[in-house]
Amino acid sequence: MQTITTQGITMPKLGLGTFKLTDAPGQAAVESALAMGYRHVDTAEMYGNEEPVGAGIAAAGLPRGDLHVTTKAWHDHLAPDAIRRALDGSLGKLKLDYVDLYLVHWPSPDMDLGATLTTLARLQEEGRIRALGVANFTVALLRQAIEEIGAPIACNQVEYHVYLDQSAVLGYLQSKNVPLVAYCPIARAIVADDPVMVGIAAKHNASPAQVALKWLLDQDGVAAIPKAQRPQSQQANLDAWTVTLDDDDRRAIAALTKNRRLVDPAFAPDWD
Ligand SMILES: NC(=O)c1ccc[n+]([C@@H]2O[C@H](COP(=O)([O-])OP(=O)(O)OC[C@H]3O[C@@H](n4cnc5c(N)ncnc54)[C@H](OP(=O)(O)O)[C@@H]3O)[C@@H](O)[C@H]2O)c1
């Protein structure tokens, strides 16, 4: 498994997304993924699944240092006291002493970004988070966090897949050596019905989901966190590493429509 090192942590490039993996099936999915070799798990207080995710981690019985766990604070919990309470809640539910990466889940127009990031830096000093980062940040917000505030941002987690152009965000992140963690990396399985993706997959004896993942994983500084409940899909996603895409494949993927944003809630920032 390839890894990315950022701000003192090393995370596997491929992780397990857990949005909608709740209760006993959520626990089982985490256990299954860890048993087959996943070492990076992505959750959030908003997913309402930190307890089953934590139970899955505990049941796997891995040395804590072998595992990368990300969780996130919701956008109405970004004030210093609120973010501390949110982290307390997350660690309690996960039954962990620390998380490897703690993210601002979404920016908020009301936030005092400097105060939020200073609080995260204190939590890092206290050893309760190993690194801090953001999600759904635009280039303008990243500039504020990295250049104005000078925060040690370890990643920006954003929607990124074959149907969404993220060249501006990725270019900026690469210029600052900050990884992009791609969510919805298989475009919520839309790729399965796309003739272009089906064609590339057939050529490589792979699946469209595997092609979509490998296209991301081949990019410098890009990690991906596909969510998969079924063990067969979890294994297929790990096996995406064995797919070798060529220039024709990359040209065909580059020509796909690139404006399909799947996650765009009312409180999202102005993406442009
Ligand atoms: N920071 C944020 O704001 C944010 C927003 C959205 C998501 N996320 C994170 O990113 C993760 C991934 O995003 P996502 O869950 O929205 O979308 P996704 O990973 O692109 O797609 C998940 C869907 O694809 C299916 N699937 C997975 N592997 C497959 C395979 N090999 N073949 C066919 N189908 C497959 C899953 O089915 P089954 O589960 O039934 O197997 C599920 O229906 C989330 O779980 C979450 O951790 C973060």
mmCIF file of N, CA, C and O and ligand atoms in Angstrom, residues 16-21 42-43 47 72 103 105-106 135-136 157-158 182-189 192 207 209-210 225-230 232-234 236-237 263, ligand 1:
data_model
loop_
_atom_site.group_PDB
_atom_site.id
_atom_site.type_symbol
_atom_site.label_atom_id
_atom_site.label_comp_id
_atom_site.label_asym_id
_atom_site.label_seq_id
_atom_site.Cartn_x
_atom_site.Cartn_y
_atom_site.Cartn_z
ATOM 1 N N LEU A 16 -10.860 3.600 3.818
ATOM 2 C CA LEU A 16 -12.271 3.204 3.771
ATOM 3 C C LEU A 16 -13.138 4.394 4.186
ATOM 4 O O LEU A 16 -13.013 4.888 5.307
ATOM 5 N N GLY A 17 -14.015 4.851 3.306
ATOM 6 C CA GLY A 17 -15.027 5.834 3.674
ATOM 7 C C GLY A 17 -16.148 5.135 4.421
ATOM 8 O O GLY A 17 -16.441 3.970 4.154
ATOM 9 N N THR A 18 -16.773 5.841 5.365
ATOM 10 C CA THR A 18 -17.794 5.146 6.170
ATOM 11 C C THR A 18 -19.129 5.886 6.237
ATOM 12 O O THR A 18 -19.985 5.511 7.052
ATOM 13 N N PHE A 19 -19.318 6.904 5.409
ATOM 14 C CA PHE A 19 -20.620 7.607 5.428
ATOM 15 C C PHE A 19 -21.717 6.586 5.126
ATOM 16 O O PHE A 19 -21.619 5.830 4.173
ATOM 17 N N LYS A 20 -22.728 6.555 5.977
ATOM 18 C CA LYS A 20 -23.871 5.632 5.871
ATOM 19 C C LYS A 20 -23.569 4.208 6.346
ATOM 20 O O LYS A 20 -24.431 3.352 6.281
ATOM 21 N N LEU A 21 -22.350 3.964 6.815
ATOM 22 C CA LEU A 21 -22.065 2.659 7.424
ATOM 23 C C LEU A 21 -22.336 2.796 8.921
ATOM 24 O O LEU A 21 -21.486 3.290 9.665
ATOM 25 N N ASP A 42 -12.035 6.556 7.487
ATOM 26 C CA ASP A 42 -12.528 7.937 7.507
ATOM 27 C C ASP A 42 -13.939 7.984 8.075
ATOM 28 O O ASP A 42 -14.847 7.335 7.558
ATOM 29 N N THR A 43 -14.122 8.775 9.150
ATOM 30 C CA THR A 43 -15.458 8.925 9.719
ATOM 31 C C THR A 43 -15.676 10.410 10.034
ATOM 32 O O THR A 43 -14.893 11.265 9.649
ATOM 33 N N TYR A 47 -21.621 11.633 10.757
ATOM 34 C CA TYR A 47 -22.078 10.345 10.198
ATOM 35 C C TYR A 47 -22.853 9.522 11.230
ATOM 36 O O TYR A 47 -23.505 8.540 10.870
ATOM 37 N N LYS A 72 -14.037 14.240 11.919
ATOM 38 C CA LYS A 72 -14.256 15.638 11.512
ATOM 39 C C LYS A 72 -15.249 16.322 12.440
ATOM 40 O O LYS A 72 -16.179 15.676 12.938
ATOM 41 N N LEU A 103 -10.450 16.989 11.054
ATOM 42 C CA LEU A 103 -10.749 17.946 9.990
ATOM 43 C C LEU A 103 -11.900 18.871 10.347
ATOM 44 O O LEU A 103 -12.872 18.454 10.990
ATOM 45 N N HIS A 105 -15.016 19.887 8.914
ATOM 46 C CA HIS A 105 -15.785 19.120 7.919
ATOM 47 C C HIS A 105 -16.251 20.011 6.757
ATOM 48 O O HIS A 105 -16.221 19.600 5.605
ATOM 49 N N TRP A 106 -16.718 21.199 7.093
ATOM 50 C CA TRP A 106 -17.105 22.196 6.097
ATOM 51 C C TRP A 106 -16.745 23.572 6.644
ATOM 52 O O TRP A 106 -16.894 23.803 7.850
ATOM 53 N N ALA A 135 -11.705 20.239 5.093
ATOM 54 C CA ALA A 135 -12.453 19.560 4.027
ATOM 55 C C ALA A 135 -13.345 20.597 3.361
ATOM 56 O O ALA A 135 -13.785 21.562 4.002
ATOM 57 N N ASN A 136 -13.571 20.408 2.098
ATOM 58 C CA ASN A 136 -14.454 21.289 1.334
ATOM 59 C C ASN A 136 -13.962 22.737 1.337
ATOM 60 O O ASN A 136 -14.771 23.669 1.329
ATOM 61 N N GLN A 157 -9.798 17.586 2.224
ATOM 62 C CA GLN A 157 -10.617 16.471 1.729
ATOM 63 C C GLN A 157 -11.757 17.074 0.908
ATOM 64 O O GLN A 157 -12.565 17.841 1.435
ATOM 65 N N VAL A 158 -11.802 16.753 -0.377
ATOM 66 C CA VAL A 158 -12.821 17.322 -1.267
ATOM 67 C C VAL A 158 -13.369 16.251 -2.193
ATOM 68 O O VAL A 158 -12.740 15.205 -2.400
ATOM 69 N N ALA A 182 -9.554 12.451 -1.759
ATOM 70 C CA ALA A 182 -10.712 12.472 -2.650
ATOM 71 C C ALA A 182 -11.892 11.729 -2.035
ATOM 72 O O ALA A 182 -11.800 10.532 -1.757
ATOM 73 N N TYR A 183 -12.998 12.481 -1.831
ATOM 74 C CA TYR A 183 -14.224 11.778 -1.432
ATOM 75 C C TYR A 183 -15.137 11.598 -2.637
ATOM 76 O O TYR A 183 -14.936 12.238 -3.671
ATOM 77 N N CYS A 184 -16.100 10.693 -2.502
ATOM 78 C CA CYS A 184 -16.891 10.239 -3.669
ATOM 79 C C CYS A 184 -15.965 9.821 -4.811
ATOM 80 O O CYS A 184 -16.196 10.175 -5.984
ATOM 81 N N PRO A 185 -14.908 9.056 -4.515
ATOM 82 C CA PRO A 185 -13.897 8.796 -5.547
ATOM 83 C C PRO A 185 -14.414 7.952 -6.699
ATOM 84 O O PRO A 185 -13.855 7.996 -7.788
ATOM 85 N N ILE A 186 -15.468 7.164 -6.445
ATOM 86 C CA ILE A 186 -16.036 6.404 -7.574
ATOM 87 C C ILE A 186 -17.378 7.004 -7.977
ATOM 88 O O ILE A 186 -18.204 6.331 -8.591
ATOM 89 N N ALA A 187 -17.541 8.303 -7.648
ATOM 90 C CA ALA A 187 -18.733 9.053 -8.050
ATOM 91 C C ALA A 187 -20.012 8.302 -7.664
ATOM 92 O O ALA A 187 -20.958 8.220 -8.446
ATOM 93 N N ARG A 188 -19.984 7.776 -6.459
ATOM 94 C CA ARG A 188 -21.150 7.041 -5.926
ATOM 95 C C ARG A 188 -21.625 5.990 -6.921
ATOM 96 O O ARG A 188 -22.831 5.821 -7.139
ATOM 97 N N ALA A 189 -20.674 5.361 -7.556
ATOM 98 C CA ALA A 189 -20.900 4.204 -8.442
ATOM 99 C C ALA A 189 -21.544 4.565 -9.780
ATOM 100 O O ALA A 189 -21.875 3.673 -10.558
ATOM 101 N N ALA A 192 -20.186 2.941 -13.033
ATOM 102 C CA ALA A 192 -20.527 1.581 -13.481
ATOM 103 C C ALA A 192 -21.351 1.582 -14.763
ATOM 104 O O ALA A 192 -21.339 0.594 -15.509
ATOM 105 N N SER A 207 -12.877 -3.382 -13.204
ATOM 106 C CA SER A 207 -14.227 -2.806 -13.146
ATOM 107 C C SER A 207 -14.119 -1.289 -13.303
ATOM 108 O O SER A 207 -13.059 -0.697 -13.037
ATOM 109 N N ALA A 209 -15.229 0.944 -11.353
ATOM 110 C CA ALA A 209 -14.866 1.519 -10.045
ATOM 111 C C ALA A 209 -13.355 1.447 -9.841
ATOM 112 O O ALA A 209 -12.728 2.399 -9.352
ATOM 113 N N GLN A 210 -12.759 0.328 -10.239
ATOM 114 C CA GLN A 210 -11.301 0.191 -10.073
ATOM 115 C C GLN A 210 -10.547 1.187 -10.956
ATOM 116 O O GLN A 210 -9.542 1.764 -10.541
ATOM 117 N N ILE A 225 -10.836 7.686 -0.580
ATOM 118 C CA ILE A 225 -11.520 6.981 0.514
ATOM 119 C C ILE A 225 -12.872 6.435 0.045
ATOM 120 O O ILE A 225 -13.922 6.872 0.519
ATOM 121 N N PRO A 226 -12.880 5.458 -0.866
ATOM 122 C CA PRO A 226 -14.153 4.885 -1.301
ATOM 123 C C PRO A 226 -14.891 4.228 -0.141
ATOM 124 O O PRO A 226 -14.264 3.604 0.719
ATOM 125 N N LYS A 227 -16.188 4.399 -0.144
ATOM 126 C CA LYS A 227 -17.026 3.704 0.839
ATOM 127 C C LYS A 227 -17.528 2.418 0.194
ATOM 128 O O LYS A 227 -18.046 2.427 -0.925
ATOM 129 N N ALA A 228 -17.372 1.319 0.892
ATOM 130 C CA ALA A 228 -17.907 0.059 0.391
ATOM 131 C C ALA A 228 -18.342 -0.780 1.578
ATOM 132 O O ALA A 228 -17.568 -1.012 2.500
ATOM 133 N N GLN A 229 -19.574 -1.200 1.549
ATOM 134 C CA GLN A 229 -20.090 -2.040 2.626
ATOM 135 C C GLN A 229 -19.783 -3.510 2.355
ATOM 136 O O GLN A 229 -19.417 -4.256 3.248
ATOM 137 N N ARG A 230 -19.945 -3.889 1.106
ATOM 138 C CA ARG A 230 -19.790 -5.312 0.787
ATOM 139 C C ARG A 230 -18.307 -5.679 0.717
ATOM 140 O O ARG A 230 -17.517 -4.982 0.080
ATOM 141 N N GLN A 232 -16.820 -7.835 -1.007
ATOM 142 C CA GLN A 232 -16.323 -7.989 -2.388
ATOM 143 C C GLN A 232 -15.905 -6.643 -2.952
ATOM 144 O O GLN A 232 -14.902 -6.539 -3.664
ATOM 145 N N SER A 233 -16.694 -5.600 -2.677
ATOM 146 C CA SER A 233 -16.340 -4.274 -3.188
ATOM 147 C C SER A 233 -15.113 -3.730 -2.460
ATOM 148 O O SER A 233 -14.263 -3.072 -3.061
ATOM 149 N N GLN A 234 -15.034 -3.985 -1.156
ATOM 150 C CA GLN A 234 -13.849 -3.536 -0.409
ATOM 151 C C GLN A 234 -12.587 -4.156 -1.013
ATOM 152 O O GLN A 234 -11.577 -3.470 -1.227
ATOM 153 N N ALA A 236 -12.264 -5.432 -4.063
ATOM 154 C CA ALA A 236 -12.076 -4.919 -5.431
ATOM 155 C C ALA A 236 -11.380 -3.563 -5.390
ATOM 156 O O ALA A 236 -10.509 -3.274 -6.221
ATOM 157 N N ASN A 237 -11.750 -2.746 -4.422
ATOM 158 C CA ASN A 237 -11.142 -1.416 -4.347
ATOM 159 C C ASN A 237 -9.662 -1.495 -3.954
ATOM 160 O O ASN A 237 -8.834 -0.750 -4.469
ATOM 161 N N VAL A 263 -21.995 16.440 -4.236
ATOM 162 C CA VAL A 263 -22.236 16.903 -2.855
ATOM 163 C C VAL A 263 -22.163 18.432 -2.860
ATOM 164 O O VAL A 263 -21.079 19.002 -2.998
HETATM 165 N N1 LIG B 1 -15.779 15.557 3.733
HETATM 166 C C1 LIG B 1 -16.984 15.465 3.203
HETATM 167 O O1 LIG B 1 -17.738 16.450 3.176
HETATM 168 C C2 LIG B 1 -17.439 14.164 2.614
HETATM 169 C C3 LIG B 1 -18.584 14.132 1.800
HETATM 170 C C4 LIG B 1 -18.963 12.910 1.257
HETATM 171 C C5 LIG B 1 -18.210 11.765 1.526
HETATM 172 N N2 LIG B 1 -17.128 11.806 2.351
HETATM 173 C C6 LIG B 1 -16.318 10.600 2.674
HETATM 174 O O2 LIG B 1 -15.951 9.957 1.460
HETATM 175 C C7 LIG B 1 -16.414 8.602 1.478
HETATM 176 C C8 LIG B 1 -16.714 8.128 0.080
HETATM 177 O O3 LIG B 1 -17.713 8.899 -0.561
HETATM 178 P P1 LIG B 1 -19.178 8.335 -0.857
HETATM 179 O O4 LIG B 1 -19.482 7.248 0.108
HETATM 180 O O5 LIG B 1 -20.084 9.490 -0.885
HETATM 181 O O6 LIG B 1 -19.089 7.804 -2.368
HETATM 182 P P2 LIG B 1 -18.211 6.696 -3.154
HETATM 183 O O7 LIG B 1 -17.175 6.107 -2.288
HETATM 184 O O8 LIG B 1 -17.785 7.334 -4.439
HETATM 185 O O9 LIG B 1 -19.325 5.616 -3.546
HETATM 186 C C9 LIG B 1 -19.902 4.720 -2.623
HETATM 187 C C10 LIG B 1 -20.849 3.796 -3.362
HETATM 188 O O10 LIG B 1 -20.114 3.005 -4.302
HETATM 189 C C11 LIG B 1 -20.378 1.622 -4.071
HETATM 190 N N3 LIG B 1 -19.141 0.879 -4.324
HETATM 191 C C12 LIG B 1 -18.011 0.901 -3.576
HETATM 192 N N4 LIG B 1 -17.052 0.135 -4.132
HETATM 193 C C13 LIG B 1 -17.583 -0.394 -5.254
HETATM 194 C C14 LIG B 1 -17.079 -1.263 -6.248
HETATM 195 N N5 LIG B 1 -15.841 -1.749 -6.210
HETATM 196 N N6 LIG B 1 -17.915 -1.609 -7.275
HETATM 197 C C15 LIG B 1 -19.169 -1.121 -7.339
HETATM 198 N N7 LIG B 1 -19.705 -0.282 -6.425
HETATM 199 C C16 LIG B 1 -18.913 0.080 -5.390
HETATM 200 C C17 LIG B 1 -20.825 1.512 -2.643
HETATM 201 O O11 LIG B 1 -21.628 0.368 -2.487
HETATM 202 P P3 LIG B 1 -21.717 -0.540 -1.126
HETATM 203 O O12 LIG B 1 -21.411 0.335 0.023
HETATM 204 O O13 LIG B 1 -23.099 -1.042 -1.147
HETATM 205 O O14 LIG B 1 -20.701 -1.624 -1.214
HETATM 206 C C18 LIG B 1 -21.572 2.829 -2.451
HETATM 207 O O15 LIG B 1 -22.890 2.705 -2.962
HETATM 208 C C19 LIG B 1 -17.626 8.679 2.419
HETATM 209 O O16 LIG B 1 -18.032 7.414 2.869
HETATM 210 C C20 LIG B 1 -17.078 9.571 3.500
HETATM 211 O O17 LIG B 1 -16.213 8.853 4.371
HETATM 212 C C21 LIG B 1 -16.713 13.010 2.872
#
